[in-house]
Coordinates of C-alpha atoms and ligand atoms in Angstrom, one line a residue:
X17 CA 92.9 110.3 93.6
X18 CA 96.4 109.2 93.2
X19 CA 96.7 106.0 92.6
X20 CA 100.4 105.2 94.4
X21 CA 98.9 103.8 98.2
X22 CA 99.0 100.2 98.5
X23 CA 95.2 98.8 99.7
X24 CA 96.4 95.2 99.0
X25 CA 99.9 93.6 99.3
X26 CA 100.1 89.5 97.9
X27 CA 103.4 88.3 98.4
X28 CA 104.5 84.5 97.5
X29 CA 100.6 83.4 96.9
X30 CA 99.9 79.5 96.4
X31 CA 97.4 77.1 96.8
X32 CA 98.7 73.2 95.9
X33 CA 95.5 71.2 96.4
X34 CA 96.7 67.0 97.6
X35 CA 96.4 64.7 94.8
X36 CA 95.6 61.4 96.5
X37 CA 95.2 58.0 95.5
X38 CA 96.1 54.0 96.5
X39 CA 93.4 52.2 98.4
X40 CA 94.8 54.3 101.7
X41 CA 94.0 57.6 99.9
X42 CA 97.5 58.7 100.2
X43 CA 98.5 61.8 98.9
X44 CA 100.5 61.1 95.7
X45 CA 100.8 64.6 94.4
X46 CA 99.4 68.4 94.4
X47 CA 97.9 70.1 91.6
X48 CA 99.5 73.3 91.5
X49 CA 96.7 75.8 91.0
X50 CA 98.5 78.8 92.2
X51 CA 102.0 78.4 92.5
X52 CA 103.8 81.8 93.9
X53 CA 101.7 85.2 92.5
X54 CA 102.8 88.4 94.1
X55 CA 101.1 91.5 93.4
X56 CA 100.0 95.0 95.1
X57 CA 96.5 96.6 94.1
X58 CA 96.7 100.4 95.2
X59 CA 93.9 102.6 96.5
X60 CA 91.4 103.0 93.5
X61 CA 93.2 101.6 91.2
X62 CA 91.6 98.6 88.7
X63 CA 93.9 95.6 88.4
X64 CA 93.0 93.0 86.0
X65 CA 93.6 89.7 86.0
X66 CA 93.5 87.8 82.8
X67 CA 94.3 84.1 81.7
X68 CA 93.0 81.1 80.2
X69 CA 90.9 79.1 82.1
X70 CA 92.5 76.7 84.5
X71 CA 95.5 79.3 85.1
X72 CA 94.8 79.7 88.5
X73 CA 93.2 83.4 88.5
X74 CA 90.0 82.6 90.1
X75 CA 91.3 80.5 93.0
X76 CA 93.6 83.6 93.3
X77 CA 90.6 85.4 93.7
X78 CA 88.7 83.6 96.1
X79 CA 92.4 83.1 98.5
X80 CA 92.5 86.9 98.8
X81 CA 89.0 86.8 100.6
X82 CA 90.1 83.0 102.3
X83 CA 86.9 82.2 100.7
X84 CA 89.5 79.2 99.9
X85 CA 92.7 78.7 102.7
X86 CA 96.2 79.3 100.4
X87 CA 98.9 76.7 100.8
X88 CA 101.5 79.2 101.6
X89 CA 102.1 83.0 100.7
X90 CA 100.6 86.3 102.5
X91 CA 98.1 88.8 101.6
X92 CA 97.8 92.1 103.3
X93 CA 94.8 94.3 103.4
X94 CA 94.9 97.8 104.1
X95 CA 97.7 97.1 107.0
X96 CA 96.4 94.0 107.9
X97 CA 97.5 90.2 107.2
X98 CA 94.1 88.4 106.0
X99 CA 96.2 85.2 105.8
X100 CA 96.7 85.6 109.8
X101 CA 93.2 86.7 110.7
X102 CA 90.7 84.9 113.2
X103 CA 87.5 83.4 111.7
X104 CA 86.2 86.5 113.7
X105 CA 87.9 89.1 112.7
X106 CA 88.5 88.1 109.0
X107 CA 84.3 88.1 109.2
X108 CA 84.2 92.0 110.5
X109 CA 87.2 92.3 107.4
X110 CA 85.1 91.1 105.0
X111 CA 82.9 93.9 104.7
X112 CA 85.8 96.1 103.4
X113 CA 86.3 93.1 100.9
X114 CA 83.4 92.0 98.7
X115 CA 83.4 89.8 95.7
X116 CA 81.0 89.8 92.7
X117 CA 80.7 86.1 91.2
X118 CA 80.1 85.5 87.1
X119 CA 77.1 83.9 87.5
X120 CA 74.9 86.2 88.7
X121 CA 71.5 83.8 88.9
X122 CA 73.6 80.8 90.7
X123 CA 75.0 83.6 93.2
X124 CA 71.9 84.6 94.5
X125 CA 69.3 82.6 96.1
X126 CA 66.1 82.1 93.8
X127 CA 63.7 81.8 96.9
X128 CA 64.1 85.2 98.5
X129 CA 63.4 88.3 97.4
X130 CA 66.2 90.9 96.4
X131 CA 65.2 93.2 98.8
X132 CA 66.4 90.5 101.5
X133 CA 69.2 89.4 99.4
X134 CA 70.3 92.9 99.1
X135 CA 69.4 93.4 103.3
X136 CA 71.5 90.0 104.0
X137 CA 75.0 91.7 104.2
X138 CA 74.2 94.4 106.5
X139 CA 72.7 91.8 108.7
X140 CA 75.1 89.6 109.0
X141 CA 77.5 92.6 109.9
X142 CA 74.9 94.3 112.3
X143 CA 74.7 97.3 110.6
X144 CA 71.6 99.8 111.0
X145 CA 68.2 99.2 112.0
X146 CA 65.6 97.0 110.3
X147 CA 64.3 100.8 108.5
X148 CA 68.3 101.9 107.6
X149 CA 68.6 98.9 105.9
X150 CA 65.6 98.8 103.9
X151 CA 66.7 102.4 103.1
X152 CA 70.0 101.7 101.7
X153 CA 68.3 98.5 99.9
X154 CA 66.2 101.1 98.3
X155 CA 69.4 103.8 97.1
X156 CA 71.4 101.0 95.8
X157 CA 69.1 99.7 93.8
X158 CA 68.4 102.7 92.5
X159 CA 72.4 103.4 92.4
X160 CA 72.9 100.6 90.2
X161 CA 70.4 101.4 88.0
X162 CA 67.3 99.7 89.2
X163 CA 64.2 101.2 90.7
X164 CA 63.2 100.8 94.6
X165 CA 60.1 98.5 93.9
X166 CA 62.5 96.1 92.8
X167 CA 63.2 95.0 96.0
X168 CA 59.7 93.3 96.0
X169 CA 60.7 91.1 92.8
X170 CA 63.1 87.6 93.1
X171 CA 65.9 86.8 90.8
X172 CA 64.3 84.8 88.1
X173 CA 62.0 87.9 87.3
X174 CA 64.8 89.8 86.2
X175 CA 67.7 89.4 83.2
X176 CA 71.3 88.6 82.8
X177 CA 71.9 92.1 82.9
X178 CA 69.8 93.3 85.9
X179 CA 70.8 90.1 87.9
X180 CA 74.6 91.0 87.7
X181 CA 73.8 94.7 88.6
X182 CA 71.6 93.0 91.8
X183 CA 75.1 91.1 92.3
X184 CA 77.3 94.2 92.6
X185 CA 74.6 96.1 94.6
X186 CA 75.1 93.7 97.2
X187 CA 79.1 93.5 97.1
X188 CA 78.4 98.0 98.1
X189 CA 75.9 97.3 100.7
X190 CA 78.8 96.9 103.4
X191 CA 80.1 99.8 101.5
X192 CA 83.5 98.0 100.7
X193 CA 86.8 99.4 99.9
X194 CA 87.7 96.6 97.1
X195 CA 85.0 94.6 94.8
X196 CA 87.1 91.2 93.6
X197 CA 85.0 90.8 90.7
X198 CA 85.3 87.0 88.8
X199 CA 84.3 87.0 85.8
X200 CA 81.8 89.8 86.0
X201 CA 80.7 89.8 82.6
X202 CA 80.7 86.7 80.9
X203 CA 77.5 84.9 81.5
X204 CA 76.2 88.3 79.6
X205 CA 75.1 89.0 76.3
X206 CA 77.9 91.4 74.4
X207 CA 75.2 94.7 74.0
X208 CA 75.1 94.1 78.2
X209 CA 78.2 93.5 79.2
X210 CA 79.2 97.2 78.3
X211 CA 77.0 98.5 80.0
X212 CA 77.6 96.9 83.1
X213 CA 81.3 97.8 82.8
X214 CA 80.3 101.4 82.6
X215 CA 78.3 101.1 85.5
X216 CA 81.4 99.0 87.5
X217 CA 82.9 102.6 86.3
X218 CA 80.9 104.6 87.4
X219 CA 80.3 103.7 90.6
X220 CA 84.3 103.7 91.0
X221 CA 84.4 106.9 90.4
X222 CA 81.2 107.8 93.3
X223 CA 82.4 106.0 96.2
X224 CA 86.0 105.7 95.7
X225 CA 86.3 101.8 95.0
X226 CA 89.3 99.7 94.0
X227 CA 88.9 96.4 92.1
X228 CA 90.4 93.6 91.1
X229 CA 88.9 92.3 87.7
X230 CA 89.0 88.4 86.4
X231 CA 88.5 87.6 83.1
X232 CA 89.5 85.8 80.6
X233 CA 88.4 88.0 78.1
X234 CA 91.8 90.6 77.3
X235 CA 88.7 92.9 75.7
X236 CA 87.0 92.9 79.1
X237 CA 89.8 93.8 81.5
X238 CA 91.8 96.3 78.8
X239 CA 88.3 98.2 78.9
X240 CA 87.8 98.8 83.0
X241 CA 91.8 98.3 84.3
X242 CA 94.5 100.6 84.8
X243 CA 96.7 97.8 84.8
X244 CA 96.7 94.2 83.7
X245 CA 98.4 91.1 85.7
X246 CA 98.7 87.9 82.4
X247 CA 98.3 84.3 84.4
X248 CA 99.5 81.0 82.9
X249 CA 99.6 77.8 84.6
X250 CA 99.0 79.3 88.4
X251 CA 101.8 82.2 87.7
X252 CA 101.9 85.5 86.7
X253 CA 103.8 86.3 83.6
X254 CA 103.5 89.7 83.0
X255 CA 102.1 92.4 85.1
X256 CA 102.3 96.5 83.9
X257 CA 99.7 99.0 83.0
X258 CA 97.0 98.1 80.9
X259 CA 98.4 100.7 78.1
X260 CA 101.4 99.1 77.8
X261 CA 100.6 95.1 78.2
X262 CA 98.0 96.2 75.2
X263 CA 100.5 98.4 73.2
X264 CA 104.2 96.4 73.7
X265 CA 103.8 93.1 75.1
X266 CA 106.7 91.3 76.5
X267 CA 105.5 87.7 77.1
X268 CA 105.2 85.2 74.5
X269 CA 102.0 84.0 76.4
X270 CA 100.7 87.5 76.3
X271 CA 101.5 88.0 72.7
X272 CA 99.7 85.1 71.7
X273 CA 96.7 86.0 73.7
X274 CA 96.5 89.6 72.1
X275 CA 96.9 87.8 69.0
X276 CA 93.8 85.9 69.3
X277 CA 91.5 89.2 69.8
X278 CA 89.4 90.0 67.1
X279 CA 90.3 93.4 65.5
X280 CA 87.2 95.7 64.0
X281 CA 89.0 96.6 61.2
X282 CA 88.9 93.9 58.7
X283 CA 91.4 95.5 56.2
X284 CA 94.0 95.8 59.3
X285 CA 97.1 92.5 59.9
X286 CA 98.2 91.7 63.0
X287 CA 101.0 89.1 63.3
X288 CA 99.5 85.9 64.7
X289 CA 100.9 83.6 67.1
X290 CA 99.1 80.1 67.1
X291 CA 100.0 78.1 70.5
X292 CA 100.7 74.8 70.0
X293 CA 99.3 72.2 72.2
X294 CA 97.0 72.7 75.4
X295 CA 97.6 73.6 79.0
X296 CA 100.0 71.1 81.0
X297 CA 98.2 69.4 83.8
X298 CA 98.8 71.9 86.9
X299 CA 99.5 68.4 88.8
X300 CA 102.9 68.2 86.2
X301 CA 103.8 71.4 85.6
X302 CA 107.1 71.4 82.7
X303 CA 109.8 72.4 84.4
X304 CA 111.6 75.3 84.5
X305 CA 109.5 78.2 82.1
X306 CA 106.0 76.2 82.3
X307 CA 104.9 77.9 78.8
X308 CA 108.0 76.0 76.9
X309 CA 105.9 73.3 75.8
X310 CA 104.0 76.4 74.0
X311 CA 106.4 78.8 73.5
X312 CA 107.5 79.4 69.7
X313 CA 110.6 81.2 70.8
X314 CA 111.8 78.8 73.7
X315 CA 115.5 78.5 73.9
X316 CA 117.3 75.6 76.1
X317 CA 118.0 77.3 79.1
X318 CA 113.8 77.6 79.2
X319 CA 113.5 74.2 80.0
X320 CA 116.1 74.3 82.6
X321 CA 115.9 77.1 84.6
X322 CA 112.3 79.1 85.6
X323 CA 112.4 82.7 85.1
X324 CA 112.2 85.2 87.7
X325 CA 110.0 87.9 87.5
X326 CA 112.1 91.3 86.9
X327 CA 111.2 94.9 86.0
X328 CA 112.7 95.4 82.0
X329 CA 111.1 98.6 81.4
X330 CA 109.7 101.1 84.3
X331 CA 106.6 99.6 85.8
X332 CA 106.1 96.3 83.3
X333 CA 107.3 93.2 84.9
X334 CA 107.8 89.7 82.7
X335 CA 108.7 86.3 83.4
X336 CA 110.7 85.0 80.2
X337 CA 114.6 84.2 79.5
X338 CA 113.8 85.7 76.2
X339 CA 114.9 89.2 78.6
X340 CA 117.0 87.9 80.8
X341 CA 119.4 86.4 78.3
X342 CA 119.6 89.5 76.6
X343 CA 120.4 91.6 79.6
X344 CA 122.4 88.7 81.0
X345 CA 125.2 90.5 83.6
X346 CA 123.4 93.7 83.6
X347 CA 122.3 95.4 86.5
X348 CA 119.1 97.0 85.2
X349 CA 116.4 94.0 85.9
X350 CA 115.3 94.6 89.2
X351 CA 114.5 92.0 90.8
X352 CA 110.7 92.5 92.5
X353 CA 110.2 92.9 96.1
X354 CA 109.3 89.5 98.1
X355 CA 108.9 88.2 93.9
X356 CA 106.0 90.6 94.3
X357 CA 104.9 93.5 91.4
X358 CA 106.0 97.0 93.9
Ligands
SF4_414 FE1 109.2 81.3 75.9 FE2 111.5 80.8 77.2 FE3 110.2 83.1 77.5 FE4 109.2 80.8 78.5 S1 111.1 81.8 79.1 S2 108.1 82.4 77.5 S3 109.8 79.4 76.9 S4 111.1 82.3 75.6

């Protein structure tokens, strides 16, 4: 499958949640937790999204599905604009969209069995009789690796592992054209979280699925994405293939976090960039570049002016004057559609 078809369009995304306070409760403030992320996810195609915690990738997430209501920005699903949608019709939507949570015990409900957990989807969508749907409970747990009689069994019979595979064999009951997966591997032990990966794989492959992948593990999302979206303090920083973000790096954010990952060979360097200092408070974000309180190579306009988003090299897109200033005049940066990764 070529990967060039857009299935998901986020243009100008933001959710600013009302800081109040006073004995009236007035609002005082926001907390920005997104602040303006654009980004396209084509057909089939694996886009991570990585970041520390607290950059805003998860409430990213869960505004793609309106699981949470964005402040401003739009996001358009195969041809349609979720962001306009009736409760109605973003419910019949939602079974092209499914998300897979990180925890896979706390997403699923301890008191029935996964048989109905697995059935609960289908229902709620109408789909198939009471005997189809025990059917396809059946050959997906079997899909995912688990065998039919499972379906008898409830959650706290199983492990980590089994439990997450449980999770994504209920995002495919609806048989969904994009997984939003947060976190998929991180409540697991490191011999499971492989294999679960492969599987996320595999079954990518079989039914022709695209996915968006949150993590906050750069090991986690270089292993399953072709390419790789870098979040700091509700923005995107960097966005390009997951070849190149790994291999050449543009943002000083990015560098640092690449950094930070253990290596397996003990006898090989790498140049190490220690941040300084933690994460500003998303309620008072610096000004202009937000990482400049971190940034060992921040130069003074960084604290003036916030940098755009621009194309420096075919397909890898970075937010830093350390580019900018270079190519200052020139016409190569191209600027990205609607601020949005094309
Ligand atoms: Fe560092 Fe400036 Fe680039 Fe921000 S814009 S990452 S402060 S060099």
């Amino acid at each position: 499958m070529t990967k060039t078809q857009p299935l998901l369009q986020v243009e100008n995304l933001k959710k600013h949640f009302p800081v109040r306070g006073g004995v009236l409760g007035k609002q005082v403030g926001n907390v920005k937790a997104v602040d303006g992320v654009s980004f396209t996810v084509n057909k089939g195609e694996t886009l991570g999204i990585v970041g520390e915690s607290g950059c805003g990738k998860s409430t990213t997430g869960r505004m793609l599905l309106r699981l949470i209501e964005s402040t401003e920005g739009k996001v358009v699903f195969d041809g349609k604009e979720v962001t306009a949608l009736s409760q109605n019709e973003l419910r019949k939507l939602r079974r092209d969209m499914q998300m897979v949570f990180q925890d896979p015990f706390a997403s699923l409900n301890p008191r029935h069995t996964v048989g109905k957990i697995l059935e609960e989807p289908l229902k709620v969508h109408g789909i198939g009789s009471s005997a189809e749907r025990k059917k396809r409970v059946k050959e997906l747990l079997e899909t995912v690796g688990l065998s039919s009689y499972h379906a008898k069994r409830y959650p706290h019979q199983f492990s980590g592992g089994q439990r997450q595979r449980i999770g994504i064999a209920r995002a495919l009951m609806t048989r969904p054209k994009l997984i939003i997966a947060d976190e998929p591997v991180s409540a697991l032990d490191v011999s499971i979280q492989s294999q679960v990966l492969n599987l996320m794989q595999d079954l990518q492959k079989e039914f022709g699925l695209t996915y968006i992948v949150i993590a906050h593990d750069l090991g986690v999302v270089r292993h399953i994405s072709d390419r790789v979206g870098v979040m700091y303090l509700g923005k995107m920083v960097e966005l390009t293939t997951s070849e190149k973000l790994y291999d050449k790096p543009l943002h000083p954010y990015t560098q640092a976090l690449l950094s930070a990952v253990p290596v397996p060979d003990p006898l090989f360097k790498k140049d190490s960039i220690v941040l300084q200092g933690d994460i500003p408070s998303p309620s008072n974000p610096p000004p202009g570049c937000t990482f400049h309180t971190r940034c060992p190579f921040k130069m003074d306009v960084c604290e003036k002016k916030v940098p755009q988003m621009l194309e420096h090299e075919e397909g890898h897109y970075a937010a830093c004057h350390l580019y900018t200033e270079e190519k200052q005049g020139a016409s190569q940066n191209k600027e990205m559609v609607g601020g949005g990764a094309v």
